[in-house]
Amino acid sequence: MENNDREESLQHFTLQIPSSSTNSGAGSSRSQHVERDREIEPMFDKALTPSDVGKLNRLVIPKQQAERHFPLLGHGSAERGTELQFADLRTGKQWPFRYCYWGSSQSYVMTKGWSRFVRENNLAPGDTVLFLRDVRRGKFLIDYHHNQQPPPILHPTPPLELRQLPDGGPMHSVPYMFLDFSAPQPVRERRRVRLFGVNIDSDREGDDATRGSNNQQDWGPRSI
Amino acid sequence: MENNDREESLQHFTLQIPSSSTNSGAGSSRSQHVERDREIEPMFDKALTPSDVGKLNRLVIPKQQAERHFPLLGHGSAERGTELQFADLRTGKQWPFRYCYWGSSQSYVMTKGWSRFVRENNLAPGDTVLFLRDVRRGKFLIDYHHNQQPPPILHPTPPLELRQLPDGGPMHSVPYMFLDFSAPQPVRERRRVRLFGVNIDSDREGDDATRGSNNQQDWGPRSI
DNA sequence: AAACTGACCTGTGAC
DNA sequence: GGTCACAGGTCAGTT
């Protein structure tokens, strides 16, 4: 997929996340109730392709992002990849992924563990994953958002009142304010059974939703 | 796969096998020309799946049978498996198989050597392998039979005259009289190129021949 | 170099 | 409904 530069349209910042606080409300980028600040740095995101969420059980990491942000892997030799741990930005849940370089396709990929992430978060083509770093703790984080594209027939323009903002999970209640992720988002369970008139548990490999469009974004390693 | 009990339809017996004799004819379960008897004990059989005979180069051994009949392997740890020798029941030919436990799929498998057995015996999905023990000598034996299912179109009911009984190989000429293995069996070479209208050397991964049916049988370690 | 082999992985169905 | 067994995969190393 192409690597167009959408950089000009982005916001770069470090998010201050209180490890325990009441939800301070959307729109505030700094919590007033900080116990331990964490500097969270977005690395890059990617709009998921049909293959990323399909039966191939792998996520292709754009080469440039992989080599910039993730541990280097020995390409040519006996390299079994390495396991990387990602903490869910919202829930804190740990997601271990095996991170590999596949010489056959010259691609960096997340393999083992990825399909579980897709399934449990009900990800579909066009949804976005975001990789981040907790700079202070030296840990990786992961977040996602569902593609806000309204189902063409059933929900042409969900009214604002029905939009559902993601809520924090049981561990850390983290304001979810990266980028433009607060766009309209239909309730996931409804989409799960009805969107496009199919159960998304069924195979939809031919899905073309994201082809031909830019689908990953790099923020670089800086913090502002 | 369910583990239905087909036991009631089976015959259990110990076969007396003459180590050298003229073929004593089908239907007699005891040779009159015994030099050294061997007590042969069927352990279990398995109807081969497309994967068992395909490019995966492994035979999955049903867990229950594996743990009942084969040497115990260290499951949880770095276990490279062990080599088991199987003597062809009819020819005496030695077939070494590597026998492993794959923790990732929690499966017992025959790996190295298995594909050669498949190829040289021209095994196809739906065919059956039978594992036996030579009790006296403490050795494993293996046998197989081709699926006698007539090709639905070409050979709806092969006439008796055309049925070919397996003949003994060059080493030991052993009457082949286990169970009901004397069922109609088309000539293998013909089937190889024409059965079901396809060349069985080609990929037939979608083959559904054995799905949904019980495909392995346990006789237990007794001898009658 | 292409094919084969074997280690590892996952979805699915049964229980 | 969670767990388990296994059929069906991928991919890297080997030949």
GROMACS .gro file of C-alpha atoms (C1' of nucleotides) in nm, chain B residues 46 51 56 58 62-63 105 211, chain D residues 4-11:
model
   16
  270LYS     CA    1  -0.788  -4.422   1.131
  275SER     CA    2  -0.469  -3.338   0.552
  280LEU     CA    3   0.112  -3.125   0.554
  282ARG     CA    4   0.191  -3.553   0.898
  286PRO     CA    5  -0.605  -3.933   1.789
  287LYS     CA    6  -0.499  -3.834   2.134
  329SER     CA    7  -0.214  -2.788   1.858
  435ARG     CA    8  -1.589  -3.522   0.731
  467DC     C1'    9  -1.031  -2.961   2.397
  468DA     C1'   10  -0.917  -3.217   1.988
  469DC     C1'   11  -0.792  -3.185   1.537
  470DA     C1'   12  -0.833  -3.056   1.043
  471DG     C1'   13  -0.640  -2.734   0.791
  472DG     C1'   14  -0.311  -2.378   0.745
  473DT     C1'   15   0.160  -2.079   0.720
  474DC     C1'   16   0.630  -2.038   0.678
   0.00000   0.00000   0.00000
